[in-house]
Structures are given as C-alpha cells and as structure tokens.
Amino acid sequence: MKLKLLHIIPFVFILLFFSCDDLNEQLLPPSGNYIYRTFWARDFQNGSHYQLTAELLAEGHYCNVWVERGSGAGLTAARRVANAYDTVVYQAIMDSFAVRRDFTVDGVEIVARNTMELADWMGDGDGKLAILILKIRDGHRPGINDTMVAGYFWSGNLFQFDPDDMALRFSNESDMIYIAVNPQAPFGSMESNVTIAHEMQHMMNFVTSYALREAYMDTWIDEGLSSAAEWAIAGSRLRGHAAWYNQDISGMIQRGNNFFVWDNHRSNPLAIIDDYATVYLFFQWLRLQAGSSRIYYDIISSPNSNFRAVTNAMNGMVPGRGYSNWDHLLRTWLAANYINAPTGPYGYMDDSVLRNIKATMVPMGIASVNLAPGEGVYSFTSHGFSLPAVEENIKYASVSLGSPWLSDSLIIPGGALLSFNANTNTRGRTEPGRTGGATVSLDAGATNGAGTQTDSLARYLPRGPFPISANDMLNRHGHQTFSNFRSIIRVIGDE
C-alpha cells in the first residue's frame, strides 16, 4: 500500500510594518498586508544551510513570489517575475514537459492531474509554485572566467520536515524554486525567464521520476531537458551555447569533453560549461531530426532513466534510422557537428543559428586522446592512414564535407577521422582513442573542422559569470551535493 506524506502548513509572520529593502523603490504591496516567512536556503561556498526571511510581494495565477529581505529586489521585480511566469513560462513548459494523467494514492484518490499539480500536492498544496528571489551565496566573483548559481530546485522541499534526517531537517515543505538576484538578467527579461524555465523542468522531471520511474534521470538527460526548456522560452535568440562550442574556450571540447559523463574534467574550471553547451546542441539536434519538440515529452515521460529514454524516444519518432542503438545515435550526432549538412541526419536542418556549428579538431601531432564514455574527437588523417579497428568501446568513422558523408570501413579522401567512446555506462572508464596522425593539415576542404572560416556566432559568446547548477557549484567547493531521495518510498501512482 502506498502511504500519503503528511504536510505541515508553513508558518508565516503577519507583521505591522513594511520592508524598506527595495533597491530603487519603497512601494507597498497592493493588499496592504505584509506576509513574511522564514525559508531554508543553501550556502554553496561552505555547504551549510541557513535561514532567511522573505516577504510575499506578488501573487500570480500560477505562482507566489517571495523576496528575501535585503536582497536588493522589490515589488516591481516580484511583479515582473509573477507576470513572466504566468504569461510566458508556465504554458510553454507545460506544453513540452507536463505529463498529464491522473496521479492517485492507493489507486483511488486522485491527487493531481499533471506533474505541476503533483509537485504542489507533494509540497504545500496551495495551488501555486513558490518562487523565492534571493542573493544566492555561491561565492562568485565578477569576471569573465567565473561561475555562479542563477537558480536552483531542491527536491527535499517536497517532503515533510524531519528534524532527525540530515537533509529533511532543512525542508521548506513547499513546491518552490530559488532565483538569484542577477544584474545581468533583469527580472522579466528573456535571461531571467530562461532560468525560471530551466528550474521548472528540473522540478517536473523529479516528480515524474518519483511517480513513474524506479530511478531519477541521469544528470545529462535532466540537464538536456532543462536546456530544451530554455529553448522553449528563447528560441533562436539563445545563441550562447553554440558560440561557446565553436570557440572552445576551455580547450577541452577539441579533446572530446561533452555532456555524457557530467562534470568529469574538474581540473579545468571552464570544462563544466562545455557540458551545458554540448547537451544543448545534442537536444536541439534531437528536436530538429525528430521534427517536433514532442521528443522532449517522450523523453521525460519515459520509464527509463538512462540513455534508453533518449534512444527509445528518438526511434519512436524517427523509425528505421537505427536510433534505438546508442552507438549509432551518438556517432550520427558527432558526425553532424563536423559535417553540418543543411538537410539529413548529419546536420542541424539548416537551423538559423545551429547551421553555423563548426567542430574543432584535435591539435596536430597528437596520436591519441583519452576518451570518457560518450566523448568524441575529430582529427585530420595523414597520407596512407587506414581506419583503425574497434578497440573495446572506442569506435571510428571517416567523415567528410561532401557525399559520401560518412564511412565505417574506409578513409574518405579529404575527410577527417571521428574517434568516439560508445560505452553507455556514465561511470565507465576512460579509454585511449587513436587520431588521424596528421602533423600538418592535408585537408584543404575541411574549413569548418579547421576553424578557418569566420565564426558568425563569435559575437554571441557569453561573458561571465557563467551559470552552473547548484550541485556543480557544491562539487566545485568540495561539498556534498543535494540528495535525490532514492530511498524514500514512493507514495503515488498505481499499485
């Protein structure tokens, strides 16, 4: 039998005075009532939890917006967030990611009819998402090479406060997300809305996993879907990920770094941004090849929590292409980043932004590169070079900028070598992959691979601080990440 979690109504303080913490204003809430509440939040520098006091400054149709006292945000900011969530974010994300079905307890009591209602039922049951605007303590320093936490979702808030549990003693017992005060992303702007959408997807993904799966989705899939949520809000205006990929600021993309094994190059402080850039590209390629953003719903609603959620969804929407095989799907996407043909599987379907993607090459003279699962590199081939044989999980293909686009058996003259690790285990070991062995460029045609063409995306290269996830920031500072509550009994769904 499934047990329903108990809920405690959050205690609020009704005070007879008003906050003077607004940055450029001292406007009263329209009702004249001043509702305050204490929230738990996380300090990402030292890993501790702390309490703050926030004021309810805006009430939307789908959300309540709380603002930390002393954060520099005020009534106007809260209203902009509430309006943006109600009119821009909510429906766009629901359309792509919401699982709409009856969620029941004991197979009888219907407690929710979609995943946001389910999150609310697990949280405070007030029918609205709580959005807390605050100064997030992430220790970021202003500058191009720094990182920050722009917002976060913590699943622990959806569970009952438990003083004896190391994690749940900090539960706010509320369906909520945290959004940072960020001068680079004014509230109500596209950048701010993208952050809200990103965190909303994380919440929806968690409750979907909690209700329908036996495990929570691999990090790269969850982050990929949140990157797709960003696209649902910004569309073609979102160019920073593509610009980052082309410029390879970390210098690690040319050596294979990508999303599949998340945050596995921590010695390079910018390598984590590669993960966000490449997972965005991969999930955009999935959408463009599938011909519909429906692919995102099929992934988030999958009974699988690993790569099979993606391969099954893709094979269902594009049958007969071999996409049920991760090896084939990965190889095709990696080839697309080098070839980028205007039509067909080896490109981004002439998308107005992504048609400018240009894969970077392994530096000349490097004979092999250590590749983690999912990673792939491109290299020029020397005269007389033959396609290497498969070595455990390392596989090879010859790619070119003209027909034939790809070969698994022969080197295509004037092409390049694609070497990749097809291991599906995100915890699998790193393995050496051979490169083409060229010491000078023998391929006058591979201008996109050599990076000699003018990069039309360069002016869209994002400047720091770069947003990363709360767990990535905790990892950076050497602290324990958020628990995903795998051990807590599921209380919803069918017997």
mmCIF file with all atom_site columns, C-alpha atoms in Angstrom, residues 27 118 146 157 187 203 214 276 351:
data_model
loop_
_atom_site.group_PDB
_atom_site.id
_atom_site.type_symbol
_atom_site.label_atom_id
_atom_site.label_alt_id
_atom_site.label_comp_id
_atom_site.label_asym_id
_atom_site.label_entity_id
_atom_site.label_seq_id
_atom_site.pdbx_PDB_ins_code
_atom_site.Cartn_x
_atom_site.Cartn_y
_atom_site.Cartn_z
_atom_site.occupancy
_atom_site.B_iso_or_equiv
_atom_site.pdbx_formal_charge
_atom_site.auth_seq_id
_atom_site.auth_comp_id
_atom_site.auth_asym_id
_atom_site.auth_atom_id
_atom_site.pdbx_PDB_model_num
ATOM 1 C CA . LEU A 1 27  ? 6.283  50.529 -2.850  1.00 0.00 ? 27  LEU A CA 1
ATOM 2 C CA . LEU A 1 118 ? 1.665  16.670 -8.341  1.00 0.00 ? 118 LEU A CA 1
ATOM 3 C CA . ASP A 1 146 ? 33.820 32.915 -13.018 1.00 0.00 ? 146 ASP A CA 1
ATOM 4 C CA . ASN A 1 157 ? 11.427 20.821 -0.189  1.00 0.00 ? 157 ASN A CA 1
ATOM 5 C CA . PHE A 1 187 ? 13.630 40.118 -13.794 1.00 0.00 ? 187 PHE A CA 1
ATOM 6 C CA . MET A 1 203 ? 11.048 20.086 -10.674 1.00 0.00 ? 203 MET A CA 1
ATOM 7 C CA . GLU A 1 214 ? 12.263 3.448  -10.329 1.00 0.00 ? 214 GLU A CA 1
ATOM 8 C CA . TYR A 1 276 ? 25.974 22.696 -20.842 1.00 0.00 ? 276 TYR A CA 1
ATOM 9 C CA . ASP A 1 351 ? 18.603 26.000 -38.392 1.00 0.00 ? 351 ASP A CA 1
#
